mmCIF file with all atom_site columns, C-alpha atoms in Angstrom:
data_model
loop_
_atom_site.group_PDB
_atom_site.id
_atom_site.type_symbol
_atom_site.label_atom_id
_atom_site.label_alt_id
_atom_site.label_comp_id
_atom_site.label_asym_id
_atom_site.label_entity_id
_atom_site.label_seq_id
_atom_site.pdbx_PDB_ins_code
_atom_site.Cartn_x
_atom_site.Cartn_y
_atom_site.Cartn_z
_atom_site.occupancy
_atom_site.B_iso_or_equiv
_atom_site.pdbx_formal_charge
_atom_site.auth_seq_id
_atom_site.auth_comp_id
_atom_site.auth_asym_id
_atom_site.auth_atom_id
_atom_site.pdbx_PDB_model_num
ATOM 1   C CA . MET A 1 1   ? 42.432  33.634 4.696   1.00 42.00 ? 1   MET A CA 1
ATOM 2   C CA . THR A 1 2   ? 41.005  33.035 1.257   1.00 44.00 ? 2   THR A CA 1
ATOM 3   C CA . THR A 1 3   ? 37.872  31.533 2.756   1.00 44.00 ? 3   THR A CA 1
ATOM 4   C CA . SER A 1 4   ? 37.305  34.489 5.066   1.00 43.00 ? 4   SER A CA 1
ATOM 5   C CA . VAL A 1 5   ? 37.622  36.875 2.136   1.00 42.00 ? 5   VAL A CA 1
ATOM 6   C CA . LEU A 1 6   ? 35.150  34.848 0.105   1.00 43.00 ? 6   LEU A CA 1
ATOM 7   C CA . ARG A 1 7   ? 32.684  34.712 2.980   1.00 45.00 ? 7   ARG A CA 1
ATOM 8   C CA . THR A 1 8   ? 32.409  38.438 3.577   1.00 48.00 ? 8   THR A CA 1
ATOM 9   C CA . ASP A 1 9   ? 28.841  39.762 3.548   1.00 53.00 ? 9   ASP A CA 1
ATOM 10  C CA . HIS A 1 10  ? 29.558  42.215 0.831   1.00 59.00 ? 10  HIS A CA 1
ATOM 11  C CA . SER A 1 11  ? 31.901  40.927 -1.826  1.00 81.00 ? 11  SER A CA 1
ATOM 12  C CA . ARG A 1 12  ? 32.438  42.472 -5.224  1.00 86.00 ? 12  ARG A CA 1
ATOM 13  C CA . SER A 1 13  ? 31.542  39.159 -6.863  1.00 91.00 ? 13  SER A CA 1
ATOM 14  C CA . ASP A 1 14  ? 28.132  39.358 -5.146  1.00 92.00 ? 14  ASP A CA 1
ATOM 15  C CA . ASP A 1 15  ? 27.575  42.817 -6.585  1.00 92.00 ? 15  ASP A CA 1
ATOM 16  C CA . VAL A 1 16  ? 28.433  41.567 -10.061 1.00 94.00 ? 16  VAL A CA 1
ATOM 17  C CA . PHE A 1 17  ? 26.395  38.368 -9.807  1.00 95.00 ? 17  PHE A CA 1
ATOM 18  C CA . PHE A 1 18  ? 23.230  39.959 -8.420  1.00 96.00 ? 18  PHE A CA 1
ATOM 19  C CA . THR A 1 19  ? 23.385  42.843 -10.902 1.00 96.00 ? 19  THR A CA 1
ATOM 20  C CA . ILE A 1 20  ? 23.811  40.409 -13.793 1.00 96.00 ? 20  ILE A CA 1
ATOM 21  C CA . MET A 1 21  ? 20.903  38.308 -12.530 1.00 96.00 ? 21  MET A CA 1
ATOM 22  C CA . SER A 1 22  ? 18.660  41.367 -12.202 1.00 96.00 ? 22  SER A CA 1
ATOM 23  C CA . LEU A 1 23  ? 19.528  42.270 -15.801 1.00 97.00 ? 23  LEU A CA 1
ATOM 24  C CA . VAL A 1 24  ? 18.888  38.675 -16.923 1.00 95.00 ? 24  VAL A CA 1
ATOM 25  C CA . MET A 1 25  ? 15.450  38.784 -15.276 1.00 96.00 ? 25  MET A CA 1
ATOM 26  C CA . LEU A 1 26  ? 14.688  42.158 -16.829 1.00 97.00 ? 26  LEU A CA 1
ATOM 27  C CA . ALA A 1 27  ? 15.693  40.792 -20.257 1.00 96.00 ? 27  ALA A CA 1
ATOM 28  C CA . THR A 1 28  ? 13.596  37.660 -19.648 1.00 95.00 ? 28  THR A CA 1
ATOM 29  C CA . VAL A 1 29  ? 10.522  39.754 -18.905 1.00 95.00 ? 29  VAL A CA 1
ATOM 30  C CA . LEU A 1 30  ? 11.114  42.278 -21.716 1.00 95.00 ? 30  LEU A CA 1
ATOM 31  C CA . TYR A 1 31  ? 11.558  39.497 -24.275 1.00 94.00 ? 31  TYR A CA 1
ATOM 32  C CA . GLY A 1 32  ? 8.589   37.495 -23.009 1.00 93.00 ? 32  GLY A CA 1
ATOM 33  C CA . PHE A 1 33  ? 6.114   40.344 -22.875 1.00 93.00 ? 33  PHE A CA 1
ATOM 34  C CA . ALA A 1 34  ? 7.555   42.484 -25.694 1.00 92.00 ? 34  ALA A CA 1
ATOM 35  C CA . HIS A 1 35  ? 4.980   41.538 -28.299 1.00 89.00 ? 35  HIS A CA 1
ATOM 36  C CA . THR A 1 36  ? 1.858   41.762 -26.170 1.00 88.00 ? 36  THR A CA 1
ATOM 37  C CA . TYR A 1 37  ? 2.777   44.466 -23.682 1.00 88.00 ? 37  TYR A CA 1
ATOM 38  C CA . PHE A 1 38  ? 5.979   46.519 -23.964 1.00 89.00 ? 38  PHE A CA 1
ATOM 39  C CA . MET A 1 39  ? 6.045   46.921 -27.753 1.00 86.00 ? 39  MET A CA 1
ATOM 40  C CA . ALA A 1 40  ? 2.261   47.213 -27.808 1.00 86.00 ? 40  ALA A CA 1
ATOM 41  C CA . GLY A 1 41  ? 2.463   50.525 -25.978 1.00 84.00 ? 41  GLY A CA 1
ATOM 42  C CA . MET A 1 42  ? 1.979   49.231 -22.421 1.00 79.00 ? 42  MET A CA 1
ATOM 43  C CA . VAL A 1 43  ? -0.921  51.510 -21.451 1.00 79.00 ? 43  VAL A CA 1
ATOM 44  C CA . ARG A 1 44  ? -2.433  51.150 -24.934 1.00 82.00 ? 44  ARG A CA 1
ATOM 45  C CA . ALA A 1 45  ? -1.754  47.399 -25.126 1.00 84.00 ? 45  ALA A CA 1
ATOM 46  C CA . PRO A 1 46  ? -4.931  45.452 -25.918 1.00 85.00 ? 46  PRO A CA 1
ATOM 47  C CA . LEU A 1 47  ? -5.119  43.497 -22.672 1.00 88.00 ? 47  LEU A CA 1
ATOM 48  C CA . PRO A 1 48  ? -8.324  41.773 -21.557 1.00 86.00 ? 48  PRO A CA 1
ATOM 49  C CA . SER A 1 49  ? -9.067  44.040 -18.581 1.00 91.00 ? 49  SER A CA 1
ATOM 50  C CA . VAL A 1 50  ? -7.870  46.871 -16.338 1.00 93.00 ? 50  VAL A CA 1
ATOM 51  C CA . LEU A 1 51  ? -6.889  44.239 -13.790 1.00 94.00 ? 51  LEU A CA 1
ATOM 52  C CA . VAL A 1 52  ? -4.385  42.738 -16.229 1.00 93.00 ? 52  VAL A CA 1
ATOM 53  C CA . HIS A 1 53  ? -2.967  46.232 -16.882 1.00 94.00 ? 53  HIS A CA 1
ATOM 54  C CA . VAL A 1 54  ? -2.533  46.899 -13.160 1.00 95.00 ? 54  VAL A CA 1
ATOM 55  C CA . HIS A 1 55  ? -1.006  43.432 -12.752 1.00 95.00 ? 55  HIS A CA 1
ATOM 56  C CA . GLY A 1 56  ? 1.436   44.198 -15.586 1.00 94.00 ? 56  GLY A CA 1
ATOM 57  C CA . VAL A 1 57  ? 2.467   47.529 -14.058 1.00 95.00 ? 57  VAL A CA 1
ATOM 58  C CA . ALA A 1 58  ? 3.003   45.997 -10.609 1.00 97.00 ? 58  ALA A CA 1
ATOM 59  C CA . PHE A 1 59  ? 5.085   43.050 -11.855 1.00 97.00 ? 59  PHE A CA 1
ATOM 60  C CA . THR A 1 60  ? 7.153   45.288 -14.158 1.00 96.00 ? 60  THR A CA 1
ATOM 61  C CA . ALA A 1 61  ? 7.726   47.695 -11.272 1.00 97.00 ? 61  ALA A CA 1
ATOM 62  C CA . TRP A 1 62  ? 9.035   44.805 -9.166  1.00 98.00 ? 62  TRP A CA 1
ATOM 63  C CA . ILE A 1 63  ? 11.589  43.756 -11.794 1.00 97.00 ? 63  ILE A CA 1
ATOM 64  C CA . LEU A 1 64  ? 12.788  47.360 -12.156 1.00 97.00 ? 64  LEU A CA 1
ATOM 65  C CA . LEU A 1 65  ? 12.858  47.809 -8.387  1.00 98.00 ? 65  LEU A CA 1
ATOM 66  C CA . PHE A 1 66  ? 14.960  44.659 -8.048  1.00 97.00 ? 66  PHE A CA 1
ATOM 67  C CA . LEU A 1 67  ? 17.522  46.107 -10.468 1.00 97.00 ? 67  LEU A CA 1
ATOM 68  C CA . VAL A 1 68  ? 17.510  49.474 -8.667  1.00 98.00 ? 68  VAL A CA 1
ATOM 69  C CA . GLN A 1 69  ? 17.931  47.788 -5.269  1.00 97.00 ? 69  GLN A CA 1
ATOM 70  C CA . THR A 1 70  ? 20.851  45.714 -6.525  1.00 96.00 ? 70  THR A CA 1
ATOM 71  C CA . VAL A 1 71  ? 22.560  48.783 -7.973  1.00 96.00 ? 71  VAL A CA 1
ATOM 72  C CA . LEU A 1 72  ? 21.956  50.740 -4.748  1.00 96.00 ? 72  LEU A CA 1
ATOM 73  C CA . ILE A 1 73  ? 23.649  48.049 -2.681  1.00 94.00 ? 73  ILE A CA 1
ATOM 74  C CA . GLY A 1 74  ? 26.548  47.926 -5.134  1.00 93.00 ? 74  GLY A CA 1
ATOM 75  C CA . ALA A 1 75  ? 26.879  51.708 -4.717  1.00 93.00 ? 75  ALA A CA 1
ATOM 76  C CA . ARG A 1 76  ? 26.646  51.350 -0.899  1.00 93.00 ? 76  ARG A CA 1
ATOM 77  C CA . LYS A 1 77  ? 23.444  53.442 -0.735  1.00 95.00 ? 77  LYS A CA 1
ATOM 78  C CA . VAL A 1 78  ? 22.083  51.271 2.048   1.00 95.00 ? 78  VAL A CA 1
ATOM 79  C CA . ARG A 1 79  ? 19.689  53.800 3.590   1.00 96.00 ? 79  ARG A CA 1
ATOM 80  C CA . LEU A 1 80  ? 17.854  54.395 0.326   1.00 97.00 ? 80  LEU A CA 1
ATOM 81  C CA . HIS A 1 81  ? 17.872  50.639 -0.335  1.00 97.00 ? 81  HIS A CA 1
ATOM 82  C CA . ARG A 1 82  ? 16.117  50.078 3.013   1.00 96.00 ? 82  ARG A CA 1
ATOM 83  C CA . THR A 1 83  ? 13.550  52.813 2.425   1.00 96.00 ? 83  THR A CA 1
ATOM 84  C CA . LEU A 1 84  ? 12.735  51.469 -1.028  1.00 97.00 ? 84  LEU A CA 1
ATOM 85  C CA . GLY A 1 85  ? 12.728  47.970 0.430   1.00 97.00 ? 85  GLY A CA 1
ATOM 86  C CA . TRP A 1 86  ? 9.657   48.721 2.540   1.00 97.00 ? 86  TRP A CA 1
ATOM 87  C CA . ALA A 1 87  ? 7.859   49.995 -0.553  1.00 97.00 ? 87  ALA A CA 1
ATOM 88  C CA . GLY A 1 88  ? 8.957   46.792 -2.267  1.00 97.00 ? 88  GLY A CA 1
ATOM 89  C CA . ALA A 1 89  ? 7.516   44.676 0.542   1.00 97.00 ? 89  ALA A CA 1
ATOM 90  C CA . GLY A 1 90  ? 4.165   46.404 0.097   1.00 97.00 ? 90  GLY A CA 1
ATOM 91  C CA . LEU A 1 91  ? 4.399   45.958 -3.660  1.00 98.00 ? 91  LEU A CA 1
ATOM 92  C CA . ALA A 1 92  ? 5.108   42.233 -3.240  1.00 97.00 ? 92  ALA A CA 1
ATOM 93  C CA . MET A 1 93  ? 1.977   41.758 -1.144  1.00 97.00 ? 93  MET A CA 1
ATOM 94  C CA . ALA A 1 94  ? -0.064  43.680 -3.742  1.00 97.00 ? 94  ALA A CA 1
ATOM 95  C CA . MET A 1 95  ? 1.484   41.470 -6.448  1.00 97.00 ? 95  MET A CA 1
ATOM 96  C CA . MET A 1 96  ? 0.286   38.347 -4.647  1.00 97.00 ? 96  MET A CA 1
ATOM 97  C CA . VAL A 1 97  ? -3.291  39.631 -4.601  1.00 97.00 ? 97  VAL A CA 1
ATOM 98  C CA . LEU A 1 98  ? -3.089  40.862 -8.208  1.00 97.00 ? 98  LEU A CA 1
ATOM 99  C CA . GLY A 1 99  ? -1.522  37.595 -9.353  1.00 96.00 ? 99  GLY A CA 1
ATOM 100 C CA . VAL A 1 100 ? -4.283  35.513 -7.808  1.00 95.00 ? 100 VAL A CA 1
ATOM 101 C CA . LEU A 1 101 ? -6.987  37.813 -9.217  1.00 95.00 ? 101 LEU A CA 1
ATOM 102 C CA . ALA A 1 102 ? -5.423  37.826 -12.708 1.00 94.00 ? 102 ALA A CA 1
ATOM 103 C CA . THR A 1 103 ? -5.081  34.031 -12.794 1.00 94.00 ? 103 THR A CA 1
ATOM 104 C CA . ASN A 1 104 ? -8.651  33.508 -11.670 1.00 92.00 ? 104 ASN A CA 1
ATOM 105 C CA . ALA A 1 105 ? -9.920  36.098 -14.171 1.00 92.00 ? 105 ALA A CA 1
ATOM 106 C CA . ALA A 1 106 ? -7.995  34.305 -16.947 1.00 92.00 ? 106 ALA A CA 1
ATOM 107 C CA . LEU A 1 107 ? -9.613  31.018 -15.971 1.00 92.00 ? 107 LEU A CA 1
ATOM 108 C CA . ARG A 1 108 ? -13.064 32.623 -16.047 1.00 91.00 ? 108 ARG A CA 1
ATOM 109 C CA . ARG A 1 109 ? -12.267 33.850 -19.579 1.00 91.00 ? 109 ARG A CA 1
ATOM 110 C CA . GLY A 1 110 ? -11.366 30.250 -20.441 1.00 89.00 ? 110 GLY A CA 1
ATOM 111 C CA . VAL A 1 111 ? -7.656  30.993 -20.929 1.00 87.00 ? 111 VAL A CA 1
ATOM 112 C CA . VAL A 1 112 ? -5.526  27.937 -20.224 1.00 89.00 ? 112 VAL A CA 1
ATOM 113 C CA . PRO A 1 113 ? -2.136  27.522 -21.946 1.00 86.00 ? 113 PRO A CA 1
ATOM 114 C CA . PRO A 1 114 ? -1.553  24.389 -24.038 1.00 84.00 ? 114 PRO A CA 1
ATOM 115 C CA . GLY A 1 115 ? -0.206  21.513 -21.994 1.00 85.00 ? 115 GLY A CA 1
ATOM 116 C CA . PHE A 1 116 ? -2.019  22.578 -18.823 1.00 89.00 ? 116 PHE A CA 1
ATOM 117 C CA . THR A 1 117 ? -5.302  21.392 -17.381 1.00 91.00 ? 117 THR A CA 1
ATOM 118 C CA . VAL A 1 118 ? -7.490  23.987 -15.652 1.00 93.00 ? 118 VAL A CA 1
ATOM 119 C CA . PRO A 1 119 ? -6.774  22.651 -12.123 1.00 93.00 ? 119 PRO A CA 1
ATOM 120 C CA . VAL A 1 120 ? -2.992  22.456 -12.697 1.00 94.00 ? 120 VAL A CA 1
ATOM 121 C CA . TYR A 1 121 ? -2.873  25.991 -14.161 1.00 93.00 ? 121 TYR A CA 1
ATOM 122 C CA . PHE A 1 122 ? -4.989  27.267 -11.272 1.00 94.00 ? 122 PHE A CA 1
ATOM 123 C CA . LEU A 1 123 ? -2.745  25.681 -8.635  1.00 95.00 ? 123 LEU A CA 1
ATOM 124 C CA . LEU A 1 124 ? 0.561   26.458 -10.346 1.00 94.00 ? 124 LEU A CA 1
ATOM 125 C CA . ASN A 1 125 ? -0.079  30.144 -11.050 1.00 93.00 ? 125 ASN A CA 1
ATOM 126 C CA . ASN A 1 126 ? -1.639  30.864 -7.672  1.00 94.00 ? 126 ASN A CA 1
ATOM 127 C CA . GLY A 1 127 ? 1.054   28.808 -5.988  1.00 95.00 ? 127 GLY A CA 1
ATOM 128 C CA . GLN A 1 128 ? 3.784   30.810 -7.739  1.00 95.00 ? 128 GLN A CA 1
ATOM 129 C CA . VAL A 1 129 ? 2.603   34.160 -6.421  1.00 96.00 ? 129 VAL A CA 1
ATOM 130 C CA . ILE A 1 130 ? 1.929   32.810 -2.934  1.00 96.00 ? 130 ILE A CA 1
ATOM 131 C CA . VAL A 1 131 ? 5.418   31.252 -2.764  1.00 96.00 ? 131 VAL A CA 1
ATOM 132 C CA . PHE A 1 132 ? 6.824   34.531 -4.145  1.00 97.00 ? 132 PHE A CA 1
ATOM 133 C CA . ALA A 1 133 ? 5.142   36.584 -1.410  1.00 97.00 ? 133 ALA A CA 1
ATOM 134 C CA . ALA A 1 134 ? 6.189   34.077 1.264   1.00 97.00 ? 134 ALA A CA 1
ATOM 135 C CA . MET A 1 135 ? 9.821   34.236 0.128   1.00 97.00 ? 135 MET A CA 1
ATOM 136 C CA . VAL A 1 136 ? 9.797   38.031 0.029   1.00 98.00 ? 136 VAL A CA 1
ATOM 137 C CA . ALA A 1 137 ? 8.334   38.072 3.569   1.00 97.00 ? 137 ALA A CA 1
ATOM 138 C CA . TRP A 1 138 ? 11.065  35.619 4.628   1.00 97.00 ? 138 TRP A CA 1
ATOM 139 C CA . GLY A 1 139 ? 13.673  37.819 2.937   1.00 97.00 ? 139 GLY A CA 1
ATOM 140 C CA . VAL A 1 140 ? 12.382  40.868 4.817   1.00 97.00 ? 140 VAL A CA 1
ATOM 141 C CA . ALA A 1 141 ? 12.408  38.936 8.092   1.00 97.00 ? 141 ALA A CA 1
ATOM 142 C CA . VAL A 1 142 ? 16.102  38.036 7.631   1.00 96.00 ? 142 VAL A CA 1
ATOM 143 C CA . ARG A 1 143 ? 17.084  41.410 6.130   1.00 96.00 ? 143 ARG A CA 1
ATOM 144 C CA . TYR A 1 144 ? 20.031  41.835 8.502   1.00 94.00 ? 144 TYR A CA 1
ATOM 145 C CA . ASN A 1 145 ? 21.479  38.529 7.314   1.00 95.00 ? 145 ASN A CA 1
ATOM 146 C CA . LYS A 1 146 ? 22.635  40.085 4.040   1.00 93.00 ? 146 LYS A CA 1
ATOM 147 C CA . PRO A 1 147 ? 23.763  36.997 2.079   1.00 94.00 ? 147 PRO A CA 1
ATOM 148 C CA . VAL A 1 148 ? 20.532  35.140 2.855   1.00 96.00 ? 148 VAL A CA 1
ATOM 149 C CA . HIS A 1 149 ? 18.363  38.235 2.282   1.00 97.00 ? 149 HIS A CA 1
ATOM 150 C CA . LYS A 1 150 ? 19.675  38.816 -1.230  1.00 96.00 ? 150 LYS A CA 1
ATOM 151 C CA . ARG A 1 151 ? 19.436  35.147 -2.165  1.00 96.00 ? 151 ARG A CA 1
ATOM 152 C CA . LEU A 1 152 ? 15.815  34.873 -1.002  1.00 97.00 ? 152 LEU A CA 1
ATOM 153 C CA . MET A 1 153 ? 14.851  38.023 -2.892  1.00 97.00 ? 153 MET A CA 1
ATOM 154 C CA . LEU A 1 154 ? 16.513  36.734 -6.045  1.00 97.00 ? 154 LEU A CA 1
ATOM 155 C CA . LEU A 1 155 ? 14.934  33.285 -5.749  1.00 96.00 ? 155 LEU A CA 1
ATOM 156 C CA . ALA A 1 156 ? 11.511  34.825 -5.083  1.00 97.00 ? 156 ALA A CA 1
ATOM 157 C CA . THR A 1 157 ? 11.832  36.804 -8.312  1.00 97.00 ? 157 THR A CA 1
ATOM 158 C CA . LEU A 1 158 ? 13.240  33.887 -10.296 1.00 96.00 ? 158 LEU A CA 1
ATOM 159 C CA . GLY A 1 159 ? 10.227  31.871 -9.161  1.00 94.00 ? 159 GLY A CA 1
ATOM 160 C CA . ILE A 1 160 ? 7.852   34.161 -11.039 1.00 94.00 ? 160 ILE A CA 1
ATOM 161 C CA . MET A 1 161 ? 9.818   34.082 -14.310 1.00 94.00 ? 161 MET A CA 1
ATOM 162 C CA . GLY A 1 162 ? 7.785   31.145 -15.652 1.00 90.00 ? 162 GLY A CA 1
ATOM 163 C CA . PRO A 1 163 ? 5.015   33.212 -17.325 1.00 91.00 ? 163 PRO A CA 1
ATOM 164 C CA . ALA A 1 164 ? 7.610   35.429 -19.047 1.00 93.00 ? 164 ALA A CA 1
ATOM 165 C CA . ILE A 1 165 ? 9.670   32.474 -20.334 1.00 92.00 ? 165 ILE A CA 1
ATOM 166 C CA . ALA A 1 166 ? 6.478   30.742 -21.493 1.00 89.00 ? 166 ALA A CA 1
ATOM 167 C CA . ARG A 1 167 ? 5.827   33.761 -23.736 1.00 89.00 ? 167 ARG A CA 1
ATOM 168 C CA . TRP A 1 168 ? 9.240   33.788 -25.410 1.00 89.00 ? 168 TRP A CA 1
ATOM 169 C CA . PRO A 1 169 ? 8.645   33.481 -29.153 1.00 84.00 ? 169 PRO A CA 1
ATOM 170 C CA . ILE A 1 170 ? 10.834  30.348 -29.235 1.00 77.00 ? 170 ILE A CA 1
ATOM 171 C CA . VAL A 1 171 ? 8.700   28.739 -26.520 1.00 68.00 ? 171 VAL A CA 1
ATOM 172 C CA . GLN A 1 172 ? 5.247   30.328 -26.878 1.00 61.00 ? 172 GLN A CA 1
ATOM 173 C CA . THR A 1 173 ? 2.826   28.377 -24.718 1.00 62.00 ? 173 THR A CA 1
ATOM 174 C CA . HIS A 1 174 ? 0.794   31.508 -23.888 1.00 59.00 ? 174 HIS A CA 1
ATOM 175 C CA . ALA A 1 175 ? -1.212  33.516 -26.412 1.00 54.00 ? 175 ALA A CA 1
ATOM 176 C CA . ASN A 1 176 ? -1.289  36.745 -24.386 1.00 55.00 ? 176 ASN A CA 1
ATOM 177 C CA . MET B 2 1   ? 10.672  26.564 -21.173 1.00 61.00 ? 1   MET B CA 1
ATOM 178 C CA . THR B 2 2   ? 11.413  24.193 -18.318 1.00 75.00 ? 2   THR B CA 1
ATOM 179 C CA . ALA B 2 3   ? 15.126  24.143 -19.172 1.00 82.00 ? 3   ALA B CA 1
ATOM 180 C CA . CYS B 2 4   ? 15.462  27.968 -19.256 1.00 82.00 ? 4   CYS B CA 1
ATOM 181 C CA . PHE B 2 5   ? 13.536  28.297 -16.016 1.00 85.00 ? 5   PHE B CA 1
ATOM 182 C CA . PHE B 2 6   ? 15.619  25.576 -14.376 1.00 87.00 ? 6   PHE B CA 1
ATOM 183 C CA . VAL B 2 7   ? 18.907  27.206 -15.415 1.00 87.00 ? 7   VAL B CA 1
ATOM 184 C CA . GLU B 2 8   ? 17.862  30.608 -14.041 1.00 88.00 ? 8   GLU B CA 1
ATOM 185 C CA . LEU B 2 9   ? 16.625  29.064 -10.814 1.00 88.00 ? 9   LEU B CA 1
ATOM 186 C CA . MET B 2 10  ? 19.791  27.016 -10.300 1.00 92.00 ? 10  MET B CA 1
ATOM 187 C CA . SER B 2 11  ? 22.055  30.025 -10.887 1.00 93.00 ? 11  SER B CA 1
ATOM 188 C CA . VAL B 2 12  ? 22.068  30.969 -7.189  1.00 93.00 ? 12  VAL B CA 1
ATOM 189 C CA . LEU B 2 13  ? 23.216  27.549 -6.015  1.00 93.00 ? 13  LEU B CA 1
ATOM 190 C CA . LEU B 2 14  ? 25.681  27.385 -8.880  1.00 93.00 ? 14  LEU B CA 1
ATOM 191 C CA . TYR B 2 15  ? 27.098  30.798 -7.995  1.00 94.00 ? 15  TYR B CA 1
ATOM 192 C CA . ASP B 2 16  ? 27.723  29.750 -4.390  1.00 92.00 ? 16  ASP B CA 1
ATOM 193 C CA . LEU B 2 17  ? 29.378  26.538 -5.502  1.00 92.00 ? 17  LEU B CA 1
ATOM 194 C CA . LEU B 2 18  ? 31.548  28.313 -8.087  1.00 91.00 ? 18  LEU B CA 1
ATOM 195 C CA . THR B 2 19  ? 32.672  30.888 -5.516  1.00 90.00 ? 19  THR B CA 1
ATOM 196 C CA . ARG B 2 20  ? 33.520  28.028 -3.161  1.00 80.00 ? 20  ARG B CA 1
ATOM 197 C CA . ARG B 2 21  ? 30.836  28.851 -0.655  1.00 83.00 ? 21  ARG B CA 1
ATOM 198 C CA . ARG B 2 22  ? 28.672  26.270 1.020   1.00 86.00 ? 22  ARG B CA 1
ATOM 199 C CA . PRO B 2 23  ? 25.100  26.920 -0.175  1.00 89.00 ? 23  PRO B CA 1
ATOM 200 C CA . TYR B 2 24  ? 22.906  28.499 2.487   1.00 92.00 ? 24  TYR B CA 1
ATOM 201 C CA . TRP B 2 25  ? 20.168  26.168 3.691   1.00 95.00 ? 25  TRP B CA 1
ATOM 202 C CA . GLN B 2 26  ? 17.642  28.913 3.016   1.00 95.00 ? 26  GLN B CA 1
ATOM 203 C CA . THR B 2 27  ? 18.692  28.923 -0.640  1.00 94.00 ? 27  THR B CA 1
ATOM 204 C CA . VAL B 2 28  ? 18.177  25.171 -0.862  1.00 95.00 ? 28  VAL B CA 1
ATOM 205 C CA . VAL B 2 29  ? 14.741  25.356 0.788   1.00 96.00 ? 29  VAL B CA 1
ATOM 206 C CA . ALA B 2 30  ? 13.623  28.268 -1.425  1.00 96.00 ? 30  ALA B CA 1
ATOM 207 C CA . THR B 2 31  ? 14.856  26.538 -4.597  1.00 95.00 ? 31  THR B CA 1
ATOM 208 C CA . LEU B 2 32  ? 13.082  23.310 -3.664  1.00 95.00 ? 32  LEU B CA 1
ATOM 209 C CA . ALA B 2 33  ? 9.881   25.240 -2.877  1.00 95.00 ? 33  ALA B CA 1
ATOM 210 C CA . VAL B 2 34  ? 9.839   26.695 -6.394  1.00 94.00 ? 34  VAL B CA 1
ATOM 211 C CA . LEU B 2 35  ? 10.760  23.369 -8.003  1.00 93.00 ? 35  LEU B CA 1
ATOM 212 C CA . ALA B 2 36  ? 8.060   21.521 -6.045  1.00 94.00 ? 36  ALA B CA 1
ATOM 213 C CA . LEU B 2 37  ? 5.251   23.725 -7.360  1.00 93.00 ? 37  LEU B CA 1
ATOM 214 C CA . MET B 2 38  ? 4.696   21.871 -10.633 1.00 92.00 ? 38  MET B CA 1
ATOM 215 C CA . PRO B 2 39  ? 4.654   18.289 -9.268  1.00 92.00 ? 39  PRO B CA 1
ATOM 216 C CA . LEU B 2 40  ? 2.614   19.457 -6.282  1.00 93.00 ? 40  LEU B CA 1
ATOM 217 C CA . SER B 2 41  ? 0.082   21.171 -8.555  1.00 94.00 ? 41  SER B CA 1
ATOM 218 C CA . GLN B 2 42  ? -0.216  18.014 -10.633 1.00 92.00 ? 42  GLN B CA 1
ATOM 219 C CA . ALA B 2 43  ? -0.606  15.832 -7.551  1.00 94.00 ? 43  ALA B CA 1
ATOM 220 C CA . LEU B 2 44  ? -3.272  18.052 -5.973  1.00 92.00 ? 44  LEU B CA 1
ATOM 221 C CA . SER B 2 45  ? -5.138  18.885 -9.175  1.00 91.00 ? 45  SER B CA 1
ATOM 222 C CA . GLY B 2 46  ? -7.519  15.936 -8.956  1.00 87.00 ? 46  GLY B CA 1
ATOM 223 C CA . THR B 2 47  ? -8.370  16.148 -5.277  1.00 92.00 ? 47  THR B CA 1
ATOM 224 C CA . THR B 2 48  ? -11.915 16.965 -4.207  1.00 93.00 ? 48  THR B CA 1
ATOM 225 C CA . PRO B 2 49  ? -11.146 20.004 -1.999  1.00 90.00 ? 49  PRO B CA 1
ATOM 226 C CA . MET B 2 50  ? -9.114  21.566 -4.816  1.00 89.00 ? 50  MET B CA 1
ATOM 227 C CA . LEU B 2 51  ? -11.836 20.952 -7.393  1.00 91.00 ? 51  LEU B CA 1
ATOM 228 C CA . ARG B 2 52  ? -14.395 22.482 -5.002  1.00 91.00 ? 52  ARG B CA 1
ATOM 229 C CA . LEU B 2 53  ? -12.166 25.530 -4.547  1.00 90.00 ? 53  LEU B CA 1
ATOM 230 C CA . LEU B 2 54  ? -11.706 25.838 -8.310  1.00 91.00 ? 54  LEU B CA 1
ATOM 231 C CA . GLY B 2 55  ? -15.450 25.540 -8.837  1.00 90.00 ? 55  GLY B CA 1
ATOM 232 C CA . TRP B 2 56  ? -16.061 28.274 -6.282  1.00 89.00 ? 56  TRP B CA 1
ATOM 233 C CA . VAL B 2 57  ? -13.467 30.552 -7.927  1.00 86.00 ? 57  VAL B CA 1
ATOM 234 C CA . LEU B 2 58  ? -14.933 30.054 -11.399 1.00 85.00 ? 58  LEU B CA 1
ATOM 235 C CA . LYS B 2 59  ? -18.468 30.818 -10.166 1.00 83.00 ? 59  LYS B CA 1
ATOM 236 C CA . ALA B 2 60  ? -17.455 33.898 -8.140  1.00 72.00 ? 60  ALA B CA 1
#
């Protein structure tokens, strides 16, 4: 009996956990990019190029969308969640392209964080966004398997937290 | 950095274990895929095809 209750597709503990995790990821990103992006005025932030601005907007939009989607499911607004989900799938594919372009542009500017070689940074950053997009695509493919869908979406997003954590003032391996 | 990232990444598996659920195999595969990125990047970083690709990207 207890097991069957715990294994329901839509438990209250799931709502709490996934909402907390979406807030943790939002906090991770806000803290990591506060100095160079959010507190620097976002649009007015002195970023190296328009591409980096667009990349910042897209990745921020994803984190906010993740929070909105989690809240929508908690509020049982499934239809809106599904509609927004398709926009999210398109955004994720755009993020993959933008992520690859931004990494390669950073390398051409000679930006490599301390502790990384150029080839490792190239493979790791590009790999992160490709794995992210692949997991989102997998999550969309299994969207009717709710427990798996939400876990894949969360793991996809957690997988791209590295650049934000690397910019935390207490860590600081990235300059911008 | 690695520790914070690891804790966040492991939270999904931990949540399932704490709520007495058997972790979904998809969760395990996805977690391993993210964890494998760093060692895989380091292992592939010196290979000729990768260096050629990097050279092409930097010239483009």
